[in-house]
XYZ file of C-alpha atoms in Angstrom:
202
model
C 28.130 -12.741 -13.168
C 27.565 -8.974 -14.958
C 28.115 -5.813 -13.336
C 24.518 -4.650 -14.412
C 23.154 -7.902 -12.787
C 24.927 -7.335 -9.241
C 23.518 -4.088 -9.220
C 20.288 -5.455 -9.749
C 20.229 -7.874 -7.192
C 17.839 -7.632 -4.475
C 19.205 -6.187 -1.085
C 19.285 -8.604 2.031
C 16.611 -8.674 4.389
C 16.874 -8.314 8.503
C 14.304 -9.641 10.676
C 14.208 -9.791 14.594
C 11.982 -10.622 17.748
C 11.413 -6.949 17.386
C 10.668 -6.142 13.870
C 7.388 -5.866 12.852
C 8.565 -7.367 9.161
C 11.594 -7.733 7.150
C 13.542 -4.896 6.765
C 15.531 -4.505 3.765
C 19.266 -4.071 4.130
C 20.782 -1.199 1.920
C 23.788 -0.212 3.292
C 25.883 -1.850 6.682
C 25.035 0.770 8.932
C 21.441 -0.045 8.627
C 22.168 -3.345 9.728
C 24.060 -2.241 12.578
C 21.284 -0.225 13.645
C 18.774 -2.997 13.450
C 20.965 -4.849 15.151
C 21.924 -2.530 18.102
C 18.197 -1.712 18.677
C 16.703 -4.975 18.251
C 18.560 -5.465 21.556
C 18.094 -2.766 23.305
C 15.866 -3.013 26.391
C 14.483 -0.182 25.799
C 13.025 -0.657 22.438
C 9.942 -2.698 22.266
C 8.973 -2.896 17.709
C 10.899 -1.893 14.628
C 8.444 -1.013 11.631
C 9.444 -0.620 7.875
C 7.145 1.861 6.362
C 8.026 1.265 2.364
C 6.073 3.825 1.156
C 4.010 7.102 2.072
C 1.453 9.614 0.104
C 1.877 12.777 -1.089
C -1.349 14.243 -2.543
C -1.893 11.675 -5.134
C 1.591 10.192 -5.586
C 3.122 6.830 -3.629
C 6.726 7.922 -2.420
C 9.385 4.887 -1.496
C 10.386 6.110 1.526
C 12.243 3.083 3.238
C 11.196 4.407 6.531
C 12.143 2.360 9.892
C 10.497 3.606 12.431
C 11.263 2.293 17.044
C 8.704 2.225 19.071
C 10.191 2.979 22.697
C 9.162 3.655 26.282
C 9.036 7.240 24.940
C 6.990 6.993 21.642
C 8.013 6.227 18.307
C 10.873 7.603 16.088
C 11.823 7.551 13.033
C 15.404 6.938 11.931
C 17.248 9.146 10.015
C 20.420 6.722 9.443
C 23.075 9.245 8.190
C 25.497 6.914 6.587
C 22.626 5.267 4.754
C 21.023 8.021 3.418
C 19.793 6.999 -0.532
C 21.063 9.116 -3.206
C 18.352 11.140 -4.987
C 17.422 13.899 -7.175
C 16.336 17.292 -5.795
C 13.051 16.210 -6.759
C 12.926 13.090 -5.314
C 14.468 14.291 -2.338
C 12.016 17.005 -1.937
C 8.797 14.291 -2.464
C 10.782 11.907 -0.149
C 10.973 15.063 2.827
C 6.751 15.484 2.082
C 6.207 12.319 2.595
C 8.516 11.612 5.805
C 6.694 14.329 7.042
C 3.040 12.951 6.347
C 4.489 10.391 9.121
C 4.310 13.185 11.559
C 7.116 10.978 13.481
C 9.718 12.838 15.419
C 13.094 11.499 13.874
C 16.018 10.724 15.763
C 19.760 10.980 13.672
C 22.133 8.111 13.596
C 26.052 9.102 12.448
C 28.486 6.748 11.826
C 29.943 7.604 15.653
C 26.838 6.832 16.799
C 26.517 3.403 15.665
C 30.183 3.038 15.938
C 30.228 3.964 19.678
C 32.035 1.266 21.947
C 31.638 -0.653 23.683
C 27.649 -1.015 22.596
C 29.233 -1.750 18.910
C 31.484 -4.618 19.745
C 29.036 -6.116 22.216
C 26.171 -5.766 19.699
C 28.159 -7.807 16.883
C 29.146 -10.402 19.289
C 25.471 -10.900 20.894
C 23.930 -11.119 17.267
C 26.704 -14.084 16.353
C 24.102 -16.065 18.552
C 20.928 -14.915 16.926
C 18.653 -18.140 16.233
C 20.864 -20.341 17.926
C 19.910 -23.346 19.362
C 19.633 -23.728 22.715
C 18.103 -27.124 24.459
C 15.265 -26.964 26.194
C 16.498 -27.584 29.563
C 19.070 -24.728 29.777
C 16.510 -22.296 28.563
C 14.325 -23.545 31.279
C 17.360 -22.797 33.876
C 18.212 -19.642 32.561
C 14.704 -18.095 32.765
C 13.553 -20.309 35.810
C 16.813 -18.352 37.885
C 16.053 -15.044 36.439
C 12.346 -15.058 37.700
C 13.680 -15.747 40.594
C 16.029 -13.107 40.833
C 15.448 -10.739 37.470
C 18.330 -9.286 37.344
C 21.899 -10.218 38.092
C 25.692 -10.454 36.929
C 26.639 -12.476 33.718
C 28.586 -14.757 36.078
C 26.656 -15.554 38.629
C 23.810 -16.544 36.137
C 26.151 -19.237 34.729
C 27.205 -20.410 38.250
C 23.488 -20.466 39.237
C 22.706 -22.843 36.317
C 25.995 -24.429 36.240
C 26.965 -23.712 32.772
C 30.355 -21.595 33.144
C 31.857 -22.394 30.178
C 30.669 -21.089 26.456
C 27.453 -23.164 26.261
C 26.042 -21.383 28.977
C 27.162 -18.084 27.254
C 26.245 -18.861 24.062
C 22.396 -19.135 25.746
C 22.413 -16.448 27.268
C 22.768 -14.291 24.067
C 20.945 -16.190 21.968
C 17.852 -15.621 24.642
C 19.033 -12.074 24.496
C 18.208 -11.914 20.642
C 15.141 -13.458 21.337
C 14.292 -10.645 23.418
C 13.524 -13.024 26.511
C 16.007 -10.653 28.353
C 18.174 -8.192 28.165
C 22.123 -7.495 28.539
C 23.736 -4.450 29.530
C 26.081 -3.534 26.230
C 26.537 -0.083 26.866
C 28.622 -0.267 30.097
C 31.682 -2.437 30.100
C 32.856 -5.333 27.566
C 30.830 -8.061 27.962
C 32.068 -10.640 30.933
C 31.065 -11.787 33.928
C 30.091 -8.500 35.397
C 27.604 -7.648 32.638
C 23.880 -7.272 34.130
C 21.512 -9.560 32.314
C 17.821 -8.353 33.349
C 14.970 -10.946 32.348
C 12.130 -9.507 29.776
C 8.434 -9.311 31.140
C 5.582 -9.887 28.472
C 4.776 -5.838 28.860
C 8.383 -4.913 27.829
C 7.801 -7.490 24.885
C 4.373 -5.489 23.996
C-alpha cells in the first residue's frame, strides 16, 4: 500500500453506550478520552458535532461534547488538536464559539493520570463481551437490593469469584448498566460497584 493511500484511509470510529453517534478517532488520545468518559458515572452522554456554521460558511470542527451532571462541556483534547493554518484555525475557533459551550481542556497528563488510565483501559477490554443472561440478572438483582458494594462482595454474592464474574462486571460497566470507581485505587476486590439508574443513563 502506498503512502498516499495510507494517508487517505478513513479514521476508525468509536461508539459506546453513551455516544449519540460514531465518533472518528483521529488520534490515540481521543480514544483514551472517550473510553474514560464512557466509564465515568458523572457523564450521561457523549455527542459528536462534525461542523458548525460561520456566516454562510460551513466549518469542520470535529467537536466532542460531554453531557454531565453540571451541563455540557466541549472537550479540547490538547495532544489531538488538528494541524490548521492561521485562516483555518481562526474559522474553527469562530465556529466553536458559535456553539456557546464551555470548553474543558485535557492534557496528556490528565488522560494518563493513574489509576484511572490503566483501570479504564483494562475495563474497556471487555466492551461488548458476552454476559450470559443468568449471570447478568444475578449481578443486577444483587445490586438492586444493595445498590453499591465492593467488587469482591459482589462476586461472592453471585458465587462467581473467578475471572468469569469479573469479566461480566466489566462488560456491564461498559454497557452503562453499572459503574465502577476507577479513580481511587487499582481495580480489585475493594473497588466500589454501583448500579446505574435509568435517570442517570438518560
